[in-house]
Short mmCIF file of C-alpha atoms and ligand atoms in Angstrom, two decimals:
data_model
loop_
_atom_site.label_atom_id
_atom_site.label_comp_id
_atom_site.label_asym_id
_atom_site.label_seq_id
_atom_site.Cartn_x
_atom_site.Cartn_y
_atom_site.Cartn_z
CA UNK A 1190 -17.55 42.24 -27.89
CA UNK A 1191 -17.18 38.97 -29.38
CA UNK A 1192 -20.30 36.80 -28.48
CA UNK A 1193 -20.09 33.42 -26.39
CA UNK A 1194 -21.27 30.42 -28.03
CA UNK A 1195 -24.58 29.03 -26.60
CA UNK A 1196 -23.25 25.50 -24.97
CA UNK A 1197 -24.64 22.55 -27.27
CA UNK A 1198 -24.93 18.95 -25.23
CA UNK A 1199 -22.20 18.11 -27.50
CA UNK A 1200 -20.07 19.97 -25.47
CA UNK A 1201 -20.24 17.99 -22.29
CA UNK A 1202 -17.72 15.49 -21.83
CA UNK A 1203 -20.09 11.76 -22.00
CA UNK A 1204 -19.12 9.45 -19.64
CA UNK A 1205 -19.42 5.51 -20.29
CA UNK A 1206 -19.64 4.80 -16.67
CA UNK A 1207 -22.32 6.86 -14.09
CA UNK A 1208 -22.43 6.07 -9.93
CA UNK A 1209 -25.56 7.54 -8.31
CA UNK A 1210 -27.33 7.23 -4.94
CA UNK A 1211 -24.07 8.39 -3.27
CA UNK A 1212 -25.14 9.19 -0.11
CA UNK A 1213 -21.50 10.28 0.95
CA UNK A 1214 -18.62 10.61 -1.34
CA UNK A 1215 -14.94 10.67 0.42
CA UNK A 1216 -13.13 12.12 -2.10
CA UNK A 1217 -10.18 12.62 -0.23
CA UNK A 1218 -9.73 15.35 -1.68
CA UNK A 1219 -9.58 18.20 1.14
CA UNK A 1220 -6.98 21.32 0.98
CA UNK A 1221 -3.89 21.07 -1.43
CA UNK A 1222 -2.17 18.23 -3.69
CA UNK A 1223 0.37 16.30 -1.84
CA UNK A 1224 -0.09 14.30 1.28
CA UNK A 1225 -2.22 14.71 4.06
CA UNK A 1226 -0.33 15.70 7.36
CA UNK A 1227 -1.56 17.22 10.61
CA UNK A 1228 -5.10 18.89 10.74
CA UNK A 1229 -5.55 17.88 7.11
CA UNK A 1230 -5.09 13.94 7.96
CA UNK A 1231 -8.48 13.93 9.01
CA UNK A 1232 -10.37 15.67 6.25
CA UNK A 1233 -12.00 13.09 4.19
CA UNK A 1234 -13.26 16.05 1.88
CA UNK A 1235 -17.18 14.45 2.10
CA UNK A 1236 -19.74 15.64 -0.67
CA UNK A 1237 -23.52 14.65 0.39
CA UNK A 1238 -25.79 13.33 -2.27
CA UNK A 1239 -23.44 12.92 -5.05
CA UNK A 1240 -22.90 11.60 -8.07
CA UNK A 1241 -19.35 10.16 -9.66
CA UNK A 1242 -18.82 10.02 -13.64
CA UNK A 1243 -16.30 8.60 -15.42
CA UNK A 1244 -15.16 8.25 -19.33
CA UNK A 1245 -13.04 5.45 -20.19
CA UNK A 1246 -10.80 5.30 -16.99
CA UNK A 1247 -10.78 8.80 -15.21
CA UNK A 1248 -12.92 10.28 -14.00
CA UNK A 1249 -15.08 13.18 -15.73
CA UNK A 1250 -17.67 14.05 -12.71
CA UNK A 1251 -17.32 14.23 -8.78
CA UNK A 1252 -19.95 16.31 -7.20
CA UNK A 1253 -23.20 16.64 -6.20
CA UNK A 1254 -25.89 14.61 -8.03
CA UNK A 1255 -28.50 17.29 -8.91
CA UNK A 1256 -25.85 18.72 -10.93
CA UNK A 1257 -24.73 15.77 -12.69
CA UNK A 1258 -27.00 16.19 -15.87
CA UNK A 1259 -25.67 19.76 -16.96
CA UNK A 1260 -21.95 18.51 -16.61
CA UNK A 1261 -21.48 15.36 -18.05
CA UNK A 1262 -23.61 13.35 -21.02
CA UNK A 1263 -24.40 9.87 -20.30
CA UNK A 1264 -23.93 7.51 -23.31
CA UNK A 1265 -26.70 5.22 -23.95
CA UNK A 1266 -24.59 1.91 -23.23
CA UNK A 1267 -22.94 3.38 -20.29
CA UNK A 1268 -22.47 1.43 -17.04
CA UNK A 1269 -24.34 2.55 -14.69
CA UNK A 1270 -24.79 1.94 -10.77
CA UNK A 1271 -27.01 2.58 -8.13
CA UNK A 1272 -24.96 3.03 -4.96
CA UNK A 1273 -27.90 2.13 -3.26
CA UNK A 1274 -27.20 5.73 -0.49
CA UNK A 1275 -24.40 4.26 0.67
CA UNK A 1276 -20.35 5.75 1.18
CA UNK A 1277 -18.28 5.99 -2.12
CA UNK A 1278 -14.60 6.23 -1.27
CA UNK A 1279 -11.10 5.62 -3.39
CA UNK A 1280 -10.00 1.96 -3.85
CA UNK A 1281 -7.29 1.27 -0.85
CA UNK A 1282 -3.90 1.04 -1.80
CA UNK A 1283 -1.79 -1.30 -0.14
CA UNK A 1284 1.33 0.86 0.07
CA UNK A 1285 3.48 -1.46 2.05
CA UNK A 1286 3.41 -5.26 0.69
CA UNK A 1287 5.63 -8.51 0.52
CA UNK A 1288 3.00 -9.77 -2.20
CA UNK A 1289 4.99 -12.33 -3.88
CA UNK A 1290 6.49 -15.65 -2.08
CA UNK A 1291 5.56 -19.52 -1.64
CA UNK A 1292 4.73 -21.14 1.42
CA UNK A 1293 2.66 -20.05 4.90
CA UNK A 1294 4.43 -20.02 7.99
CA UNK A 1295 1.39 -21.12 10.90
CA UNK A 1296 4.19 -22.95 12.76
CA UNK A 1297 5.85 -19.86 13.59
CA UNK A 1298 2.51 -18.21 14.79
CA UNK A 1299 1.98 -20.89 17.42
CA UNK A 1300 5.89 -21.06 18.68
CA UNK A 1301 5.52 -16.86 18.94
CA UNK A 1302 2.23 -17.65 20.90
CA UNK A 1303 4.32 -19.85 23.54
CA UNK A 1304 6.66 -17.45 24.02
CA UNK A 1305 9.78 -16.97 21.36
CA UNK A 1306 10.70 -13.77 19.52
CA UNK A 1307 10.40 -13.20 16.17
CA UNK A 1308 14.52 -12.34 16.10
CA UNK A 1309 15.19 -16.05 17.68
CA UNK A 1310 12.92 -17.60 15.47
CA UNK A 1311 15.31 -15.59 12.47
CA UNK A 1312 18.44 -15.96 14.51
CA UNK A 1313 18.05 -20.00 14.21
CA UNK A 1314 17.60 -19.89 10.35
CA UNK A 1315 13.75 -19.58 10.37
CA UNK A 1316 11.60 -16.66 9.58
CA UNK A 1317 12.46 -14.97 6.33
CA UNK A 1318 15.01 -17.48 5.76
CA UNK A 1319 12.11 -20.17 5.48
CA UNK A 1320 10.47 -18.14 3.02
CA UNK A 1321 13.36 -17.43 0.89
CA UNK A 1322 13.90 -21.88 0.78
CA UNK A 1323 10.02 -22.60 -0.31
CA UNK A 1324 10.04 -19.23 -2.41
CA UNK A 1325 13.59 -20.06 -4.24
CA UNK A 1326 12.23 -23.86 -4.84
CA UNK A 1327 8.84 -22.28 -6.08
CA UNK A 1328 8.51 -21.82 -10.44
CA UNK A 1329 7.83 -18.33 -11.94
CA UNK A 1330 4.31 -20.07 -12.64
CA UNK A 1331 3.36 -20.97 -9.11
CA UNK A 1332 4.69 -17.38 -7.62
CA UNK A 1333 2.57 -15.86 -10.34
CA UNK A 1334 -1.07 -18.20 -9.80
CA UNK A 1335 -0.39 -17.83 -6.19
CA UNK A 1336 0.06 -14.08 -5.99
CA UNK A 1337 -2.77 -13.50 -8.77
CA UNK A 1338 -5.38 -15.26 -6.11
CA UNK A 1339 -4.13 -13.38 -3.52
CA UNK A 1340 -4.78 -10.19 -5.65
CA UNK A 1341 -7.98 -11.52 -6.27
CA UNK A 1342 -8.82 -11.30 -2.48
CA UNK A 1343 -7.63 -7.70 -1.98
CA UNK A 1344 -9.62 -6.48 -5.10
CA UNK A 1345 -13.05 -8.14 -2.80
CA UNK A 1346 -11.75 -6.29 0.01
CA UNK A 1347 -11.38 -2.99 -1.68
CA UNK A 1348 -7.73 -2.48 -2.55
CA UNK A 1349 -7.06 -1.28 -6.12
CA UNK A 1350 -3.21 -0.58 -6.17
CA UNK A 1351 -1.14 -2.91 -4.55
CA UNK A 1352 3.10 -2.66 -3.79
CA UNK A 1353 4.83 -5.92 -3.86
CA UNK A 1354 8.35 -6.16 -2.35
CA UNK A 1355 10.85 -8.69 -3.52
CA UNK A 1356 12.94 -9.72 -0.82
CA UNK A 1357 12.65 -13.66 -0.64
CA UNK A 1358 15.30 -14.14 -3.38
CA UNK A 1359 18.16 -13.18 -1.96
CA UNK A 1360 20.36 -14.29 -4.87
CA UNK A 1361 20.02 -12.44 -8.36
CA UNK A 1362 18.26 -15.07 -10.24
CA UNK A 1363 15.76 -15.03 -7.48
CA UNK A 1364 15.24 -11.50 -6.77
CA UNK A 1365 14.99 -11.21 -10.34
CA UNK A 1366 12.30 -13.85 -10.66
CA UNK A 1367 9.93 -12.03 -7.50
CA UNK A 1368 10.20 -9.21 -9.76
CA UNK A 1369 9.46 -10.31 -13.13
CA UNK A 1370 6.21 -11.82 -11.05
CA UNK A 1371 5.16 -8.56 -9.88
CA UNK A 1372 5.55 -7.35 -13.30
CA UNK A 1373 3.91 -9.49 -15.05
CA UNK A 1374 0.68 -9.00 -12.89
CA UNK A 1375 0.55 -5.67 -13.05
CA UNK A 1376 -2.79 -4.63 -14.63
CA UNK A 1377 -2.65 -8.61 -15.36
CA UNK A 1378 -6.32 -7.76 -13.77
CA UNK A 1379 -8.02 -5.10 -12.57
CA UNK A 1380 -5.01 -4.01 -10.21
CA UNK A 1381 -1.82 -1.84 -10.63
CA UNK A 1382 1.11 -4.04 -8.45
CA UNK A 1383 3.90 -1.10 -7.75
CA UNK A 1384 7.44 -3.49 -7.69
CA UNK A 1385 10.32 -2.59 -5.15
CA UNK A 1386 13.51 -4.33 -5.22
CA UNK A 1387 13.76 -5.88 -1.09
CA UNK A 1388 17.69 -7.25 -1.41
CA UNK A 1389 18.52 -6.41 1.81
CA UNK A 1390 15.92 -8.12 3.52
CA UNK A 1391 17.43 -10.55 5.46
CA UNK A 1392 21.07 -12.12 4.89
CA UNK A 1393 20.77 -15.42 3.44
CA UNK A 1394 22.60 -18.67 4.79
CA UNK A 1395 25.55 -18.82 1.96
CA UNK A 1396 26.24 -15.31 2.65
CA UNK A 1397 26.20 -15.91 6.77
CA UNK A 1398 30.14 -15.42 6.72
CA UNK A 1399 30.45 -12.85 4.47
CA UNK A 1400 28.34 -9.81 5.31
CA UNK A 1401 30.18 -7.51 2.68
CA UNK A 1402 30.31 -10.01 -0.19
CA UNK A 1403 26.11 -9.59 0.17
CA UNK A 1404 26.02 -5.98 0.60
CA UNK A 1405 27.87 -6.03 -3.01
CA UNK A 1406 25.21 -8.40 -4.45
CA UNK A 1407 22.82 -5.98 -3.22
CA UNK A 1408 24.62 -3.39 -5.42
CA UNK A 1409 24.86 -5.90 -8.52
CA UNK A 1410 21.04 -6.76 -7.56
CA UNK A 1411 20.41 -2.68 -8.29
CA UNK A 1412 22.14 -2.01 -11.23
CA UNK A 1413 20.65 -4.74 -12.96
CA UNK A 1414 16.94 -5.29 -11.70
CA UNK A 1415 16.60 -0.85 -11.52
CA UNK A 1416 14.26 -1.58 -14.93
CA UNK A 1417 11.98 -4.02 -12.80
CA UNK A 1418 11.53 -1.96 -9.86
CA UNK A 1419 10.07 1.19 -8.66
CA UNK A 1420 11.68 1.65 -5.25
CA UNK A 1421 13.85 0.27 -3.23
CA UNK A 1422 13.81 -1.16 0.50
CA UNK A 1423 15.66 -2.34 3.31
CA UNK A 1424 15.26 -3.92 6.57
CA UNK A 1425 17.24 -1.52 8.43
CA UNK A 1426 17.19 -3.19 11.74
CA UNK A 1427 19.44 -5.00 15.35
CA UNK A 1428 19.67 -8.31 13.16
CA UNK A 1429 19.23 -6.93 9.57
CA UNK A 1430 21.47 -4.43 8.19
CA UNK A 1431 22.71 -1.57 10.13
CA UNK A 1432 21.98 2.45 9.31
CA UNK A 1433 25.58 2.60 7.55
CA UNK A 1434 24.64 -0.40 5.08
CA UNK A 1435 21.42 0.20 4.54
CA UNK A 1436 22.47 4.59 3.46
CA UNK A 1437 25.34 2.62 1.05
CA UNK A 1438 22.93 1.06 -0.22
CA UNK A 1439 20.01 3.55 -0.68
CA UNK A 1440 22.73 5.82 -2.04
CA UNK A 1441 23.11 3.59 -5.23
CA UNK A 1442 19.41 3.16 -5.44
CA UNK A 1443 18.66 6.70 -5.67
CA UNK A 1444 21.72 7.16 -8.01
CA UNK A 1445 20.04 4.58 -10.38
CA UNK A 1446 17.02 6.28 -10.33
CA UNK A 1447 14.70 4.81 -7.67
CA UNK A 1448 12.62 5.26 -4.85
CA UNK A 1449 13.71 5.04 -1.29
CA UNK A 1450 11.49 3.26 1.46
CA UNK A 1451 12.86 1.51 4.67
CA UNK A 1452 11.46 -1.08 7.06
CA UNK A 1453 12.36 1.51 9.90
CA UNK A 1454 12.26 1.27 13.51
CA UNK A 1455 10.03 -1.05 13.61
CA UNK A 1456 11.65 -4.17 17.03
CA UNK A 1457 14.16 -0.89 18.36
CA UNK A 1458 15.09 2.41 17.84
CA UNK A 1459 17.84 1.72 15.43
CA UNK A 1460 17.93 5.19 13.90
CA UNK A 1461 15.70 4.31 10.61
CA UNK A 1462 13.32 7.31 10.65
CA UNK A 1463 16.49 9.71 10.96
CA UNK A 1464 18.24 7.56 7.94
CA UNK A 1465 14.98 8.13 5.90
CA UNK A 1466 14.97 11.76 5.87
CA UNK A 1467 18.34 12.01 5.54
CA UNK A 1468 17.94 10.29 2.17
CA UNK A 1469 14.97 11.80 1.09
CA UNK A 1470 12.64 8.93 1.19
CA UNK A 1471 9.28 8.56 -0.06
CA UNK A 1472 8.26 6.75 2.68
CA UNK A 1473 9.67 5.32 6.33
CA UNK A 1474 7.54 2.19 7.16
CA UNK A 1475 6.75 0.42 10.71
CA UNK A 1476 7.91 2.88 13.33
CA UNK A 1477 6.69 1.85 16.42
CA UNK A 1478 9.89 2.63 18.15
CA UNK A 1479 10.32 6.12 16.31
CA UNK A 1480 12.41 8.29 18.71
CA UNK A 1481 10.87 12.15 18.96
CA UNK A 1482 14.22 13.12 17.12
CA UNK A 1483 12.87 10.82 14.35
CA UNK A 1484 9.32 12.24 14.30
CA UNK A 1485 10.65 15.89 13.66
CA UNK A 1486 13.07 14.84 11.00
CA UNK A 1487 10.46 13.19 9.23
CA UNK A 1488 8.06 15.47 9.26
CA UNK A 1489 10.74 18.37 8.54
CA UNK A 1490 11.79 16.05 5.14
CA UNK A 1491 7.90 15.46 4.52
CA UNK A 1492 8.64 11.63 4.55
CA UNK A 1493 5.21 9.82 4.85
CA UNK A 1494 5.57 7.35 7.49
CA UNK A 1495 3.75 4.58 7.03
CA UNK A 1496 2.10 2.10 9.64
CA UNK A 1497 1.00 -1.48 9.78
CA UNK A 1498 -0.54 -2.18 12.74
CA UNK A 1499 -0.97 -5.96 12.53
CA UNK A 1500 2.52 -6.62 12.66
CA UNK A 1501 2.80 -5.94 16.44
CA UNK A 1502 0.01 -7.99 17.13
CA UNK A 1503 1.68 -10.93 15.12
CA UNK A 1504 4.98 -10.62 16.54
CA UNK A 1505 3.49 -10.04 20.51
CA UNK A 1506 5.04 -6.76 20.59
CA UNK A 1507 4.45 -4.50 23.18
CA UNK A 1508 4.45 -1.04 21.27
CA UNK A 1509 2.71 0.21 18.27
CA UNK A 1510 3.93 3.10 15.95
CA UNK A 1511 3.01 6.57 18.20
CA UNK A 1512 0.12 7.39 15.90
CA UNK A 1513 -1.01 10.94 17.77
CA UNK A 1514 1.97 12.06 18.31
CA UNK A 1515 3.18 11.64 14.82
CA UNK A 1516 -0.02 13.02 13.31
CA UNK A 1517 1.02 16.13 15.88
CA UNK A 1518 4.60 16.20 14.67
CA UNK A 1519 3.23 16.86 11.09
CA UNK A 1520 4.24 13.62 9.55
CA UNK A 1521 1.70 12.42 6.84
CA UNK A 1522 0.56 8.77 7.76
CA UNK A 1523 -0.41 6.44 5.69
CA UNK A 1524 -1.78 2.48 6.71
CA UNK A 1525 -0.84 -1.01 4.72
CA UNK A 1526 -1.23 -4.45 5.58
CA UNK A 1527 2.65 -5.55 5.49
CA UNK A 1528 1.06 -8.61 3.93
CA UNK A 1529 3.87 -11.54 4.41
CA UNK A 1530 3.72 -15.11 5.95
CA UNK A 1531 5.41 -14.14 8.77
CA UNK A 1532 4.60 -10.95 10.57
CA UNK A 1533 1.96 -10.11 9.13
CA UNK A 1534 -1.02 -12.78 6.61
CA UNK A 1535 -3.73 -10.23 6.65
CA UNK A 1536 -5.04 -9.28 3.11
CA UNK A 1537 -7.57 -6.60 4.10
CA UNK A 1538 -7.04 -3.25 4.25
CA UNK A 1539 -10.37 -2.72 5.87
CA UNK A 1540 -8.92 -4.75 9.13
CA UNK A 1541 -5.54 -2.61 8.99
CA UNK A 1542 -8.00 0.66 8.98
CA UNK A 1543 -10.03 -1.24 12.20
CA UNK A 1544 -6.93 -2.00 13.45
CA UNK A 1545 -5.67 1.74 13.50
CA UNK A 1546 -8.37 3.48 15.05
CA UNK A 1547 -8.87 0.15 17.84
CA UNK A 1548 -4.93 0.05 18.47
CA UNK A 1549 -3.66 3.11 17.33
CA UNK A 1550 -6.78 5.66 18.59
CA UNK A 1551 -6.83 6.97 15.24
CA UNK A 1552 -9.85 8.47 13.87
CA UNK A 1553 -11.66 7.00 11.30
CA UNK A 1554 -11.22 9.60 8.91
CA UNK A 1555 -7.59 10.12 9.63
CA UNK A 1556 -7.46 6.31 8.87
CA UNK A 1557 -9.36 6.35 6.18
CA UNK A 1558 -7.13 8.92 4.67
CA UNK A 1559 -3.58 6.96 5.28
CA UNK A 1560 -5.00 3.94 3.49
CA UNK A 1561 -6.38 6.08 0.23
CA UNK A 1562 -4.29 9.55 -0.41
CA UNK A 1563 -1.81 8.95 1.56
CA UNK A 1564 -0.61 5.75 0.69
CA UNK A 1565 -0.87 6.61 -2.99
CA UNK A 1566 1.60 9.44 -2.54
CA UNK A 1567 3.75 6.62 -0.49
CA UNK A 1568 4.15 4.34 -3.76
CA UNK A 1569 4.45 7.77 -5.87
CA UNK A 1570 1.18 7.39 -7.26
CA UNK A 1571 -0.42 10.44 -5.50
CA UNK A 1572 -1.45 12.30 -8.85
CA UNK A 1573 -3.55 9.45 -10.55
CA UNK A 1574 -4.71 7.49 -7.83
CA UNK A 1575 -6.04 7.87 -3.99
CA UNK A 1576 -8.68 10.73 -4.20
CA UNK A 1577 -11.71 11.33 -6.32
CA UNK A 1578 -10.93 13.99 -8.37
CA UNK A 1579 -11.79 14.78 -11.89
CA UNK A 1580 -8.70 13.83 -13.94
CA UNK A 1581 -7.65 11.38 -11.85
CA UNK A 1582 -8.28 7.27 -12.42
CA UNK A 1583 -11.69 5.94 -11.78
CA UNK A 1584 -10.49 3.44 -8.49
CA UNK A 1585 -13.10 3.38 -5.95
CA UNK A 1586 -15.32 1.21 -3.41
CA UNK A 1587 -18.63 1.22 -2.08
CA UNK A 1588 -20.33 0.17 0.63
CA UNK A 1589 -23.75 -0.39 2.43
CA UNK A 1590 -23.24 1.30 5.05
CA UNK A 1591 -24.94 5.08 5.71
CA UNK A 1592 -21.34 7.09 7.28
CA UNK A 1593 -17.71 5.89 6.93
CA UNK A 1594 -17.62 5.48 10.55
CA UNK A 1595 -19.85 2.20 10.42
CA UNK A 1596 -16.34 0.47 8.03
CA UNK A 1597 -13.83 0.45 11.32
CA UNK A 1598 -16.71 0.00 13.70
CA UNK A 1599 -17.50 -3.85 12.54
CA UNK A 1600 -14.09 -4.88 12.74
CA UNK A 1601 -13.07 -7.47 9.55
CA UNK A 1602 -17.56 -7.25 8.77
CA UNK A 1603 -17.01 -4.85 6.50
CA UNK A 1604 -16.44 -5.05 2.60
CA UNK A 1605 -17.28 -3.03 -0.07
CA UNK A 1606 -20.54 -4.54 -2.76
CA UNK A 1607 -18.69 -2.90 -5.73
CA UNK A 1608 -15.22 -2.08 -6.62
CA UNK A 1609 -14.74 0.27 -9.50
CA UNK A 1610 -11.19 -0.09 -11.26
CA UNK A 1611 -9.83 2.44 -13.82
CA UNK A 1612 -13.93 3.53 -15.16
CA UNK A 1613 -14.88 -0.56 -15.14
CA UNK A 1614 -17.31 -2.43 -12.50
CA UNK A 1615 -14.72 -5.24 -10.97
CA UNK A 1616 -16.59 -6.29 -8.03
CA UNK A 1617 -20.27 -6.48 -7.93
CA UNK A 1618 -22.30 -7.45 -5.41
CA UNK A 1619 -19.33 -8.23 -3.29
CA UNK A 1620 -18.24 -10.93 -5.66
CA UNK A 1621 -14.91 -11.01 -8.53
CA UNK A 1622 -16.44 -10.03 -11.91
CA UNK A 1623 -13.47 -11.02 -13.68
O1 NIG B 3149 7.81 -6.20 7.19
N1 NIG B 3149 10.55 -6.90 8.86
C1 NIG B 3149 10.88 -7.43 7.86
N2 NIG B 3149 10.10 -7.94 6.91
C2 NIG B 3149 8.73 -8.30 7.06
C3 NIG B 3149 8.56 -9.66 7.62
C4 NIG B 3149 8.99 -10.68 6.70
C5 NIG B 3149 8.82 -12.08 7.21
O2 NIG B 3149 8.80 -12.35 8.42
O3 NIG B 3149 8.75 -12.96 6.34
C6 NIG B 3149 7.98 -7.23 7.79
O4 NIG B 3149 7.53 -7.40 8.93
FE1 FE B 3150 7.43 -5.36 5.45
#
């Protein structure tokens, strides 16, 4: 029999960046690939005492410290930090974002706070519409400094991979300038943005007339921006664009090659979750006013429905996606911030996860799971990013705290002291590193 070779240290893979003083590691990484739906949507997959290596940007190591020094080497100029027995857990990704667009919209907030809906406020050539005039009059350069800072923030918060929507264009030049933005910050710092073309977002005034002269825009708008995006969206929605325009349109998206996601059911039951399993979609967003019909088909179509609870809070609505009874039906969740000056100008993932468990009752490590695995598997992402596995990019937070509990519990308290982005120390101490 052919003898084994004794194992040399020259064998072990050396990382170039070392964690220790994990006192609990979500890796996220419980039961099989793929999203986390039912039972498994609360299995954070926790490893006590651990350590976390990484060489260049994946990782090499994910286990438990005292085994750390027969599996990897440690390079003499490696990074290395002291987690200080606190929780290590993925970097958040924001899996549902409307990232790039110029001007805030606080005058809104306070009319909503007296008393008028967010569809009146639309309905008299507000909302989106305002968006779409100060993002249209806004240069490639502002859009870009301006969505940079706010990229800035999430990284301090904890969010490594962030989806940016177009959607406040609404004309090809300017659709095609949101997405050139979101391009051009992608790893621009330490952040992957994740574009999706948003043409059917609203219709805009010069098209108020002529509902089918936009829908074909929309087409042109795919055929020739399918290179910029990843996905594409609608707001499929009383007000919007109905089921029948929104499948047309998610018809010649898939046929180009993209992604499907919807803005579904979130002010009625306007048949969105049905549409999105229908078509296959990665991922059916909003949902508080699923129907049970819409439950099963998603979960049937393993469509991972995605929910941002600050958006009903914005908008004074009374209902908030059925969290429970979706995590029953078998329909992966995932969490995002919806981040957009109108329904929704909260940055921090760690508030959305708060937000779930306060709002929602969700646990807070079937929270904690929708805004890490499961929203990388909503911007397709699921097999580099979103659990701590070895293979798998080197994105992760930690905090001071001693059990993952303690994040939701001091609602918008809570931020991680470093941020680790693809192997490289990004946040330190709480603060940008550059
Ligand atoms: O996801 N619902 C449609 N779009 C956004 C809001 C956009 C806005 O009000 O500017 C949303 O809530
Ligand atoms: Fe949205």
């Amino acid at each position: 029999m052919e003898e084994r070779p004794v194992p040399t240290p020259g064998d072990k893979p050396e990382a170039t960046l070392v964690v220790t003083g994990i006192r609990s590691c979500l890796t996220m990484a419980a039961g099989d690939a793929g999203p986390a739906g039912g039972e498994f949507q609360e299995e954070v997959g926790e490893l006590s005492d651990a350590a976390i290596a990484a060489r260049g940007e994946n990782l090499i190591y994910v286990g438990p410290a005292n085994r750390l020094p027969a599996s990897v080497r440690v390079a003499s100029d490696a990074a290395r930090v002291d987690a200080g027995a606190g929780v290590a857990l993925p970097g958040f990704v924001d899996c549902h974002t409307h990232l790039v667009f110029a001007g805030w919209r606080a005058e809104e907030f306070a009319q909503r706070i007296a008393g008028a809906s967010y569809q009146q406020i639309l309905a008299a050539g507000g909302g989106i519409l305002s968006t779409v005039a100060a993002t249209r009059a806004a240069s490639e350069e502002e859009l870009t400094e301006r969505a940079q800072r706010r990229l800035e923030r999430m990284l301090c918060a904890g969010t490594t991979t962030v989806e940016a929507k177009s959607g406040y264009g609404l004309s090809l030049a300017d659709e095609a300038k949101i997405l050139r933005v979101a391009r051009r910050l992608d790893g621009s710092g330490p952040w992957d943005v994740v574009p999706t073309l948003l043409g059917a977002h609203a219709l805009p005034g010069e098209y108020q007339e002529d509902r089918d002269g936009y829908l074909e825009l929309v087409d042109e708008m795919i055929e020739t921006l399918v290179d910029r995006a990843v996905f594409v969206d609608a707001f499929c929605e009383v007000g919007a664009f109905t089921t029948r325009e929104c499948r047309r349109l998610f018809e010649k998206g898939r046929e180009a090659g993209l992604g499907i996601k919807l803005h579904a059911d979130q002010l009625s039951n306007s048949g969105g979750a049905a549409l999105a399993a229908e078509l296959g979609a990665n991922s059916a967003d909003h949902l508080d006013f699923v129907s049970v019909d819409g439950m099963a088909a998603l979960a049937e179509a393993g469509v991972i429905g995605v929910m941002l609870p600050t958006v009903p809070l914005y908008v004074g609505a009374r209902r908030q996606a059925p969290a429970a009874r979706l995590q029953s039906a078998g329909v992966p969740l995932a969490l995002a911030t919806d981040f957009n000056p109108g329904t929704s100008p909260v940055d921090s993932m760690g508030i959305v996860v708060a937000l779930a468990c306060l709002q929602m009752r969700m646990s807070p490590a079937a929270a904690l799971v929708a805004a890490t695995r499961n929203a990388a598997y909503a911007v397709g992402r699921g097999d580099r990013i979103g659990t701590l596995e070895v293979g798998k990019q080197a994105d992760l937070q930690i905090y001071a705290v001693d059990d993952h509990a303690e994040l939701p519990y001091r609602f918008g308290q809570q931020e991680p002291a470093v941020v680790i982005k693809a192997g490289k120390v990004v946040v330190e101490d709480g603060v940008f590193a550059g």
